[in-house]
Tab-separated table of C-alpha atoms and ligand atoms in Angstrom:
chain	number	residue	atom	x	y	z
A	1	MET	CA	135.465	101.545	89.399
A	2	GLY	CA	132.070	100.573	90.781
A	3	GLU	CA	130.921	99.130	94.044
A	4	ARG	CA	131.541	95.421	94.817
A	5	VAL	CA	128.282	93.509	95.137
A	6	ARG	CA	126.821	90.014	95.129
A	7	LEU	CA	123.643	89.508	93.047
A	8	CYS	CA	121.540	86.378	93.226
A	9	GLY	CA	118.619	85.401	91.044
A	10	HIS	CA	117.308	83.423	88.094
A	11	VAL	CA	118.869	83.633	84.657
A	12	ALA	CA	116.115	85.221	82.633
A	13	HIS	CA	118.097	85.420	79.359
A	14	VAL	CA	121.559	84.799	78.027
A	15	ARG	CA	122.999	86.375	74.866
A	16	ARG	CA	126.402	85.207	73.723
A	17	LEU	CA	128.390	87.153	71.120
A	18	GLY	CA	131.700	85.466	70.621
A	19	ARG	CA	133.932	86.592	73.429
A	20	ILE	CA	131.192	88.279	75.407
A	21	ALA	CA	128.073	87.046	77.254
A	22	PHE	CA	125.210	89.195	78.466
A	23	ILE	CA	123.140	87.600	81.193
A	24	VAL	CA	119.867	89.127	82.323
A	25	LEU	CA	119.346	88.187	85.954
A	26	ARG	CA	115.940	88.325	87.582
A	27	THR	CA	116.676	88.944	91.225
A	28	PHE	CA	113.849	88.817	93.740
A	29	GLU	CA	113.500	92.598	93.319
A	30	ASN	CA	114.786	93.621	89.929
A	31	MET	CA	116.127	92.781	86.480
A	32	GLU	CA	119.925	93.171	86.360
A	33	GLN	CA	122.540	92.752	83.684
A	34	ILE	CA	125.712	90.715	84.085
A	35	THR	CA	128.382	91.157	81.464
A	36	VAL	CA	131.166	88.536	81.116
A	37	LYS	CA	134.142	89.129	78.779
A	38	LYS	CA	136.463	86.262	77.864
A	39	GLY	CA	140.020	87.075	78.770
A	40	GLU	CA	138.969	89.690	81.320
A	41	VAL	CA	137.521	87.187	83.805
A	42	PRO	CA	139.006	84.028	85.293
A	43	GLU	CA	138.666	81.127	82.871
A	44	GLU	CA	136.225	79.240	85.202
A	45	VAL	CA	133.866	82.291	85.286
A	46	TRP	CA	133.833	82.346	81.482
A	47	SER	CA	133.139	78.644	81.266
A	48	LEU	CA	130.371	78.869	83.898
A	49	ALA	CA	128.805	81.785	82.000
A	50	ASN	CA	128.679	79.530	78.980
A	51	GLU	CA	126.888	76.814	80.931
A	52	LEU	CA	124.073	79.064	82.054
A	53	ASP	CA	120.572	78.719	80.761
A	54	HIS	CA	117.063	79.949	81.498
A	55	GLU	CA	115.990	79.724	85.156
A	56	TYR	CA	119.325	78.586	86.529
A	57	PHE	CA	119.581	80.176	89.951
A	58	ILE	CA	122.977	81.790	90.343
A	59	CYS	CA	124.905	84.231	92.460
A	60	ALA	CA	127.489	86.511	90.846
A	61	GLU	CA	129.990	88.780	92.539
A	62	GLY	CA	131.900	91.626	91.098
A	63	ARG	CA	131.886	95.366	90.320
A	64	LEU	CA	128.564	97.072	89.656
A	65	VAL	CA	129.059	99.843	87.138
A	66	GLU	CA	126.662	102.442	85.753
A	67	SER	CA	125.751	101.913	82.154
A	68	ASN	CA	123.878	103.830	79.478
A	69	ILE	CA	123.373	100.777	77.357
A	70	ALA	CA	122.130	98.188	79.835
A	71	LYS	CA	118.375	98.314	80.393
A	72	ALA	CA	118.903	98.056	84.119
A	73	GLY	CA	121.034	101.279	83.951
A	74	ARG	CA	123.943	99.365	85.386
A	75	GLU	CA	125.859	96.210	84.748
A	76	LEU	CA	127.778	93.726	86.878
A	77	PHE	CA	131.280	92.605	85.821
A	78	PRO	CA	131.685	89.437	87.826
A	79	ASP	CA	134.873	87.736	88.885
A	80	HIS	CA	132.945	84.948	90.568
A	81	ILE	CA	129.823	83.025	89.537
A	82	GLU	CA	128.167	80.222	91.429
A	83	ILE	CA	125.339	77.983	90.155
A	84	LEU	CA	123.099	77.248	93.119
A	85	SER	CA	120.313	75.411	91.241
A	86	ARG	CA	119.964	74.222	87.658
A	87	SER	CA	116.810	74.260	85.561
A	88	LYS	CA	115.134	72.243	82.822
A	89	THR	CA	114.069	74.301	79.816
A	90	PRO	CA	110.955	76.134	81.113
A	91	PRO	CA	107.762	75.181	79.275
A	92	ILE	CA	106.618	78.805	79.091
A	93	ASP	CA	108.546	81.913	78.106
A	94	LEU	CA	109.289	83.846	81.319
A	95	PHE	CA	111.252	86.567	79.634
A	96	GLY	CA	109.728	87.580	76.272
A	97	LYS	CA	106.913	90.000	75.785
A	98	VAL	CA	104.748	87.334	74.182
A	99	GLU	CA	102.653	85.741	76.873
A	100	ALA	CA	101.512	82.169	76.810
A	101	GLU	CA	97.763	81.604	76.691
A	102	PHE	CA	96.181	82.128	80.131
A	103	PRO	CA	95.270	78.446	80.748
A	104	THR	CA	98.856	77.445	79.947
A	105	ARG	CA	100.181	80.147	82.267
A	106	LEU	CA	97.884	78.867	85.043
A	107	HIS	CA	98.992	75.269	84.410
A	108	TYR	CA	102.558	76.385	85.073
A	109	ARG	CA	101.582	79.001	87.617
A	110	TYR	CA	104.554	78.097	89.854
A	111	LEU	CA	106.760	79.444	87.053
A	112	ASP	CA	104.376	82.142	85.813
A	113	ILE	CA	104.562	83.919	89.173
A	114	ARG	CA	108.297	84.564	88.575
A	115	ARG	CA	107.418	86.937	85.699
A	116	PRO	CA	107.921	90.600	86.619
A	117	ARG	CA	104.389	91.495	85.547
A	118	VAL	CA	102.846	88.825	87.785
A	119	LYS	CA	105.143	89.696	90.635
A	120	ALA	CA	104.071	93.341	90.292
A	121	ILE	CA	100.421	92.335	90.779
A	122	PHE	CA	101.215	90.487	93.984
A	123	ARG	CA	103.418	93.217	95.395
A	124	VAL	CA	100.416	95.525	94.855
A	125	ARG	CA	98.147	92.931	96.482
A	126	SER	CA	100.419	92.901	99.503
A	127	THR	CA	100.126	96.684	99.769
A	128	VAL	CA	96.323	96.445	99.415
A	129	VAL	CA	96.037	94.053	102.369
A	130	ARG	CA	98.534	96.028	104.503
A	131	ALA	CA	96.775	99.294	103.754
A	132	ALA	CA	93.419	97.788	104.673
A	133	ARG	CA	94.829	96.678	108.026
A	134	GLU	CA	96.508	100.007	108.533
A	135	TYR	CA	93.296	101.912	107.914
A	136	LEU	CA	91.154	99.666	110.114
A	137	PHE	CA	93.642	99.744	112.984
A	138	SER	CA	93.698	103.536	112.730
A	139	GLN	CA	89.922	103.461	113.278
A	140	GLY	CA	90.197	101.289	116.378
A	141	PHE	CA	89.157	97.948	114.878
A	142	VAL	CA	90.474	94.695	116.389
A	143	GLU	CA	91.743	92.043	113.997
A	144	LEU	CA	90.344	88.568	114.699
A	145	HIS	CA	90.412	85.193	113.033
A	146	PHE	CA	87.214	83.235	112.436
A	147	PRO	CA	86.658	79.506	111.759
A	148	ILE	CA	87.014	78.078	108.274
A	149	ILE	CA	85.338	74.798	109.145
A	150	ILE	CA	81.702	75.500	109.959
A	151	ALA	CA	78.448	73.640	110.481
A	152	THR	CA	75.894	75.881	108.728
A	153	ALA	CA	75.432	77.872	105.526
A	154	THR	CA	75.893	81.615	106.005
A	155	GLU	CA	75.170	82.814	102.531
A	156	GLY	CA	72.453	80.431	101.386
A	157	GLY	CA	72.712	76.660	101.057
A	158	ALA	CA	73.256	76.309	97.311
A	159	ASN	CA	76.951	76.923	97.031
A	160	LEU	CA	78.484	75.134	99.984
A	161	PHE	CA	81.563	72.965	99.821
A	162	PRO	CA	80.819	69.986	102.126
A	163	LEU	CA	83.564	68.139	103.864
A	164	LYS	CA	83.760	65.069	106.073
A	165	TYR	CA	84.278	66.096	109.670
A	166	PHE	CA	84.869	62.804	111.436
A	167	ASP	CA	81.315	61.259	111.397
A	168	ARG	CA	79.523	64.517	110.660
A	169	GLU	CA	79.176	66.825	107.679
A	170	ALA	CA	80.755	70.226	107.868
A	171	TYR	CA	81.400	72.974	105.304
A	172	LEU	CA	84.085	75.428	104.282
A	173	ALA	CA	83.061	78.900	105.356
A	174	GLN	CA	81.248	80.982	102.714
A	175	SER	CA	82.013	84.016	104.822
A	176	ALA	CA	82.773	85.020	108.406
A	177	GLN	CA	79.276	86.547	108.666
A	178	LEU	CA	77.842	84.834	111.714
A	179	TYR	CA	81.067	84.867	113.652
A	180	LYS	CA	81.944	88.508	113.027
A	181	GLN	CA	78.384	89.408	114.283
A	182	SER	CA	79.088	87.435	117.467
A	183	ALA	CA	82.426	89.157	117.966
A	184	VAL	CA	81.064	92.676	117.442
A	185	ALA	CA	78.907	92.252	120.562
A	186	ALA	CA	82.125	91.768	122.516
A	187	PHE	CA	84.568	94.189	120.870
A	188	GLY	CA	82.423	96.826	119.149
A	189	ARG	CA	84.754	97.112	116.123
A	190	VAL	CA	86.174	93.968	114.512
A	191	PHE	CA	87.633	92.872	111.234
A	192	ALA	CA	89.162	89.777	109.667
A	193	ILE	CA	91.009	89.196	106.439
A	194	GLY	CA	90.510	85.609	105.421
A	195	PRO	CA	89.423	83.178	102.692
A	196	SER	CA	85.835	82.433	101.715
A	197	PHE	CA	84.688	79.438	99.709
A	198	ARG	CA	81.727	79.262	97.323
A	199	ALA	CA	80.883	76.258	95.242
A	200	GLU	CA	79.626	78.484	92.454
A	201	LYS	CA	79.704	77.110	88.956
A	202	SER	CA	80.040	80.637	87.595
A	203	ARG	CA	82.690	80.945	84.948
A	204	THR	CA	82.856	84.744	84.758
A	205	ARG	CA	85.577	87.378	84.779
A	206	LYS	CA	84.796	88.068	88.485
A	207	HIS	CA	84.095	84.717	90.224
A	208	LEU	CA	86.409	82.436	92.079
A	209	THR	CA	85.487	79.482	94.298
A	210	GLU	CA	88.115	80.557	96.820
A	211	PHE	CA	88.584	84.307	97.433
A	212	TRP	CA	89.639	86.628	100.232
A	213	GLN	CA	87.350	89.017	102.029
A	214	ILE	CA	88.062	91.988	104.233
A	215	ASP	CA	85.245	91.429	106.752
A	216	VAL	CA	84.341	94.411	108.900
A	217	GLU	CA	81.698	94.776	111.579
A	218	LYS	CA	80.845	97.714	113.821
A	219	ALA	CA	78.424	98.195	116.695
A	220	LEU	CA	76.160	101.286	116.916
A	221	THR	CA	76.623	102.318	113.332
A	222	SER	CA	74.469	103.333	110.407
A	223	ASN	CA	74.516	102.770	106.649
A	224	ASP	CA	75.743	106.376	106.233
A	225	GLU	CA	78.737	105.639	108.432
A	226	LEU	CA	79.374	102.261	106.778
A	227	MET	CA	79.592	104.037	103.423
A	228	GLU	CA	82.107	106.536	104.801
A	229	ILE	CA	84.221	103.768	106.287
A	230	GLN	CA	84.240	101.811	103.021
A	231	PHE	CA	85.031	104.825	100.912
A	232	ASN	CA	87.854	105.927	103.177
A	233	LEU	CA	89.169	102.379	103.301
A	234	VAL	CA	89.352	102.124	99.528
A	235	LYS	CA	90.745	105.660	99.195
A	236	HIS	CA	93.505	104.718	101.617
A	237	ILE	CA	94.267	101.525	99.733
A	238	TYR	CA	94.452	103.382	96.396
A	239	ARG	CA	96.656	106.122	97.834
A	240	ARG	CA	99.082	103.628	99.433
A	241	VAL	CA	99.437	101.737	96.163
A	242	ALA	CA	99.955	104.953	94.167
A	243	ASP	CA	102.622	106.061	96.649
A	244	GLU	CA	104.436	102.785	97.281
A	245	ASN	CA	104.119	100.706	94.172
A	246	GLN	CA	105.190	103.111	91.466
A	247	ARG	CA	107.636	100.693	89.930
A	248	ASP	CA	105.071	97.902	89.867
A	249	LEU	CA	102.481	100.238	88.322
A	250	GLU	CA	105.053	101.120	85.597
A	251	ILE	CA	105.643	97.475	84.867
A	252	LEU	CA	101.868	96.959	84.619
A	253	GLY	CA	101.338	100.144	82.646
A	254	VAL	CA	98.621	101.254	85.070
A	255	GLU	CA	97.925	104.678	86.426
A	256	VAL	CA	96.095	104.632	89.750
A	257	GLU	CA	93.316	107.169	90.014
A	258	VAL	CA	92.581	107.647	93.708
A	259	PRO	CA	88.763	108.000	94.145
A	260	LYS	CA	87.663	111.579	94.828
A	261	LYS	CA	84.130	111.010	95.966
A	262	TYR	CA	81.350	108.480	95.860
A	263	TYR	CA	77.860	108.410	94.482
A	264	ARG	CA	74.763	106.894	96.009
A	265	ILE	CA	71.989	105.429	93.925
A	266	THR	CA	69.034	103.322	94.849
A	267	TYR	CA	68.236	99.908	93.464
A	268	ASP	CA	65.244	101.465	91.707
A	269	GLU	CA	67.490	104.109	90.064
A	270	ALA	CA	69.849	101.338	88.991
A	271	LEU	CA	66.868	99.610	87.334
A	272	ASP	CA	66.033	102.814	85.483
A	273	ILE	CA	69.637	103.005	84.131
A	274	LEU	CA	69.479	99.384	83.040
A	275	ARG	CA	66.115	99.765	81.352
A	276	ARG	CA	67.307	102.894	79.543
A	277	LYS	CA	70.167	100.718	78.226
A	278	GLY	CA	67.659	98.165	76.950
A	279	VAL	CA	68.052	95.563	79.690
A	280	GLN	CA	64.849	93.739	80.582
A	281	ILE	CA	64.837	93.211	84.298
A	282	GLU	CA	61.975	92.765	86.765
A	283	TRP	CA	61.813	94.601	90.074
A	284	GLY	CA	63.186	92.241	92.730
A	285	GLU	CA	65.809	90.539	90.570
A	286	ASP	CA	69.425	90.762	91.641
A	287	PHE	CA	71.997	92.100	89.139
A	288	GLY	CA	73.927	89.548	87.138
A	289	ALA	CA	77.411	89.993	85.656
A	290	ASP	CA	76.052	91.784	82.522
A	291	GLU	CA	73.878	94.219	84.478
A	292	GLU	CA	76.770	94.981	86.802
A	293	ARG	CA	79.094	95.700	83.883
A	294	ILE	CA	76.597	98.173	82.420
A	295	LEU	CA	76.056	99.929	85.777
A	296	CYS	CA	79.791	100.214	86.529
A	297	GLN	CA	80.467	101.747	83.153
A	298	GLU	CA	78.003	104.526	83.920
A	299	PHE	CA	80.184	105.858	86.754
A	300	ASP	CA	83.602	107.403	86.931
A	301	GLN	CA	83.818	107.210	90.722
A	302	PRO	CA	82.851	104.413	93.153
A	303	PHE	CA	79.145	104.218	93.989
A	304	PHE	CA	76.871	102.589	96.464
A	305	ILE	CA	73.597	100.895	95.580
A	306	GLU	CA	71.072	100.974	98.375
A	307	GLY	CA	67.415	100.035	98.861
A	308	PHE	CA	67.589	96.452	97.639
A	309	PRO	CA	64.352	94.447	97.636
A	310	ALA	CA	64.109	92.650	100.972
A	311	LYS	CA	63.019	89.321	99.519
A	312	GLU	CA	66.236	89.053	97.524
A	313	THR	CA	68.722	89.802	100.285
A	314	ALA	CA	70.290	87.511	102.855
A	315	PHE	CA	68.411	86.937	106.125
A	316	TYR	CA	70.939	88.776	108.306
A	317	TYR	CA	70.382	92.172	106.741
A	318	MET	CA	67.899	94.399	108.539
A	319	VAL	CA	64.655	95.089	106.695
A	320	SER	CA	63.672	98.722	106.554
A	321	ARG	CA	61.296	99.518	109.441
A	322	GLU	CA	59.636	102.273	107.367
A	323	ASN	CA	59.129	100.244	104.214
A	324	PRO	CA	59.539	96.474	104.649
A	325	LYS	CA	59.712	96.056	100.838
A	326	TYR	CA	63.350	97.193	101.128
A	327	SER	CA	66.363	95.860	103.002
A	328	LEU	CA	69.227	97.884	104.463
A	329	ARG	CA	71.798	96.047	102.311
A	330	ILE	CA	74.232	98.326	100.441
A	331	ASP	CA	76.590	97.250	97.673
A	332	PHE	CA	79.791	99.207	96.973
A	333	MET	CA	80.747	99.228	93.322
A	334	GLY	CA	83.978	99.917	91.529
A	335	PRO	CA	83.558	102.298	88.589
A	336	GLY	CA	84.434	102.032	84.890
A	337	THR	CA	85.333	99.265	82.463
A	338	TYR	CA	87.082	97.221	85.157
A	339	GLY	CA	84.486	98.044	87.789
A	340	VAL	CA	82.864	95.206	89.708
A	341	GLU	CA	80.959	94.840	92.998
A	342	TRP	CA	83.552	95.436	95.655
A	343	SER	CA	81.451	94.665	98.683
A	344	SER	CA	78.084	94.003	100.178
A	345	GLY	CA	77.169	95.188	103.602
A	346	GLY	CA	74.640	97.069	105.683
A	347	MET	CA	72.871	97.092	109.001
A	348	ARG	CA	72.012	93.688	110.492
A	349	GLU	CA	68.826	92.361	112.053
A	350	HIS	CA	69.522	91.967	115.782
A	351	ASP	CA	65.970	91.165	116.941
A	352	PRO	CA	65.814	87.375	117.354
A	353	SER	CA	62.111	86.991	116.513
A	354	ARG	CA	62.361	89.066	113.324
A	355	LEU	CA	65.502	87.162	112.400
A	356	ARG	CA	63.742	83.844	112.847
A	357	GLN	CA	60.860	85.089	110.666
A	358	ARG	CA	63.293	86.193	107.930
A	359	MET	CA	64.843	82.726	107.926
A	360	VAL	CA	61.440	81.067	107.552
A	361	GLU	CA	60.456	83.482	104.757
A	362	GLN	CA	63.630	82.531	102.890
A	363	GLY	CA	63.010	78.818	103.272
A	364	LEU	CA	65.814	78.324	105.794
A	365	ASP	CA	65.419	76.087	108.836
A	366	PRO	CA	65.967	78.216	112.025
A	367	GLU	CA	66.919	75.072	113.951
A	368	LYS	CA	70.104	74.914	111.879
A	369	PHE	CA	71.112	78.339	113.217
A	370	GLY	CA	70.851	77.313	116.908
A	371	TRP	CA	73.731	79.211	118.548
A	372	TYR	CA	73.473	82.152	116.157
A	373	LEU	CA	69.758	82.723	116.852
A	374	ASP	CA	70.226	82.119	120.545
A	375	MET	CA	72.974	84.716	120.709
A	376	PHE	CA	70.506	87.480	119.965
A	377	ASN	CA	68.665	86.723	123.204
A	378	TYR	CA	71.632	88.059	125.102
A	379	GLY	CA	71.826	91.808	124.442
A	380	VAL	CA	73.446	92.084	120.989
A	381	PRO	CA	73.654	95.810	120.190
A	382	PRO	CA	72.579	97.187	116.812
A	383	HIS	CA	75.405	96.711	114.363
A	384	GLY	CA	76.382	96.572	110.737
A	385	GLY	CA	79.334	95.855	108.539
A	386	PHE	CA	80.510	94.692	105.152
A	387	GLY	CA	82.582	92.114	103.325
A	388	MET	CA	84.934	93.490	100.678
A	389	GLY	CA	86.562	91.139	98.112
A	390	VAL	CA	90.322	91.618	98.008
A	391	GLU	CA	90.578	90.281	94.470
A	392	ARG	CA	87.682	92.455	93.259
A	393	VAL	CA	89.297	95.648	94.553
A	394	LEU	CA	92.612	94.594	92.980
A	395	GLN	CA	90.822	93.829	89.728
A	396	THR	CA	89.483	97.316	89.382
A	397	LEU	CA	92.602	99.010	90.757
A	398	LEU	CA	94.963	97.289	88.364
A	399	LYS	CA	92.484	97.103	85.458
A	400	LEU	CA	92.671	93.311	85.272
A	401	GLU	CA	90.484	91.705	82.667
A	402	LYS	CA	90.022	88.540	84.767
A	403	ILE	CA	89.880	88.167	88.543
A	404	HIS	CA	92.075	85.058	88.191
A	405	GLU	CA	95.068	87.355	87.724
A	406	ALA	CA	94.479	88.764	91.209
A	407	ILE	CA	95.058	85.556	93.185
A	408	LEU	CA	98.203	83.463	93.292
A	409	TYR	CA	96.579	80.109	92.695
A	410	PRO	CA	93.039	80.640	91.407
A	411	ARG	CA	90.358	78.122	92.206
A	412	THR	CA	87.473	77.818	89.780
A	413	PRO	CA	85.157	74.901	88.832
A	414	ASP	CA	87.828	73.841	86.357
A	415	ILE	CA	91.036	74.612	88.212
A	416	LEU	CA	92.163	72.785	91.313
A	417	GLU	CA	95.883	72.447	90.544
A	418	PRO	CA	98.521	73.667	91.093
B	1	AMO	P1	78.795	88.701	99.445
B	1	AMO	O1	78.362	87.303	99.132
B	1	AMO	O2	78.210	89.760	98.561
B	1	AMO	O3	78.470	89.135	100.905
B	1	AMO	O4	80.370	88.795	99.299
B	1	AMO	C1	81.047	89.923	99.731
B	1	AMO	C2	82.103	90.292	98.687
B	1	AMO	O5	83.014	89.201	98.456
B	1	AMO	C3	83.394	89.154	97.105
B	1	AMO	N1	82.939	87.910	96.470
B	1	AMO	C4	83.622	87.208	95.552
B	1	AMO	N2	84.827	87.474	95.004
B	1	AMO	C5	85.273	86.526	94.119
B	1	AMO	N3	84.598	85.428	93.732
B	1	AMO	C6	83.379	85.154	94.255
B	1	AMO	N4	82.734	84.044	93.932
B	1	AMO	C7	82.880	86.106	95.251
B	1	AMO	N5	81.700	86.144	95.953
B	1	AMO	C8	81.773	87.262	96.672
B	1	AMO	C9	82.739	90.371	96.421
B	1	AMO	C10	81.530	90.570	97.311
B	1	AMO	O6	81.069	91.925	97.268
B	1	AMO	N6	78.567	88.266	104.422
B	1	AMO	C11	78.419	89.172	103.277
B	1	AMO	C12	79.108	90.482	103.480
B	1	AMO	C13	78.614	91.343	104.589
B	1	AMO	O7	77.414	91.723	104.519
B	1	AMO	O8	79.378	91.643	105.504
B	1	AMO	C14	78.881	88.467	102.019
B	1	AMO	O9	79.593	87.490	102.053
B	1	AMO	O10	83.658	91.449	96.485
């Protein structure tokens, strides 16, 4: 006869055929079917079933019976229906296969996120973040929280969001860089998962003005070890998603390929690849979105780029002691068509006088970095780390055309609401 259950959710679709009504219910977890037959249910249930429309939030109680016909593989025959919340006609189709244009979807994002496809992306995102924590905890890292309101640029002054802080100017954090370096001197292994803000006017498939970073920092490490940590971290994330999000991956039509190994190339080798592909690029230039796309497509497994020109890299990266032309920055890249730069990282400069000199070379005023520079006078051990973009990893993992799909409420130069 079927088990007695109570199902609650949004009415995704109603089909009425004379004396029978089929209701597709989107519960928080699943799509379910409710079948109501006139004459077989109390009159009030039949009349409520006829009142229902898209996005009404209801609860229905009755027998849940296996079915070969219903898409859900089972159907509920209710003897009780309750309308908990009514809905206006939604401005976008939340049920059909035909998607609204992306800007329209984002305009109504608070409704768009009810769609199973969108929910699948965010259930995967939840696994990604949990898996990252899990891996880092297993390696003895301590999770900390760093300030969001800060007084100095950490990643160059051009893309700061200023804010009024009483009678002073402050900024939204571009990264946790300076703070995670301070904490590593105390704890040895630290990480934070938090938002970063960049006032970048880039309108590309991989830029947001607000994004989340997995910030990691370790004392007494090396670039070789940082590469191992990053590869193992990503491998663990991919594996967890493959194991735990099978249903979401089915909804998204994505097969997760857990990385098997990683490659290492130098910046100079990357230039060779680009030049072979007809890209004109001078030694010393950083890679733009086009160059990155070409490089990622060359690889079927993640890869690191090392040996970046020192003059192009942020002041906090250590410059090679053997060859000061190069810095110890390493970028970790996702492979293939949906590949993007997943992270930047590397060994840091912990010698205060060299650090000061790097700031001056880069046109920064050391006076603005008072506490940070001073800190290195107090026995900061050699250390390194990386910042990995949550949305970037998700973009490659789920083969998302645009990074905007990977964050609940994307922020770009054009989008501030909802
Ligand atoms: P970087 O500026 O390269 O390095 O940022 C680190 C990672 O964060 C992600 N990311 C972004 N994601 C979306 N939109 C953006 N506009 C954006 N900018 C960056 C990328 C990138 O690889 N402090 C250093 C990291 C470190 O050395 O520890 C930093 O912030 O995935």
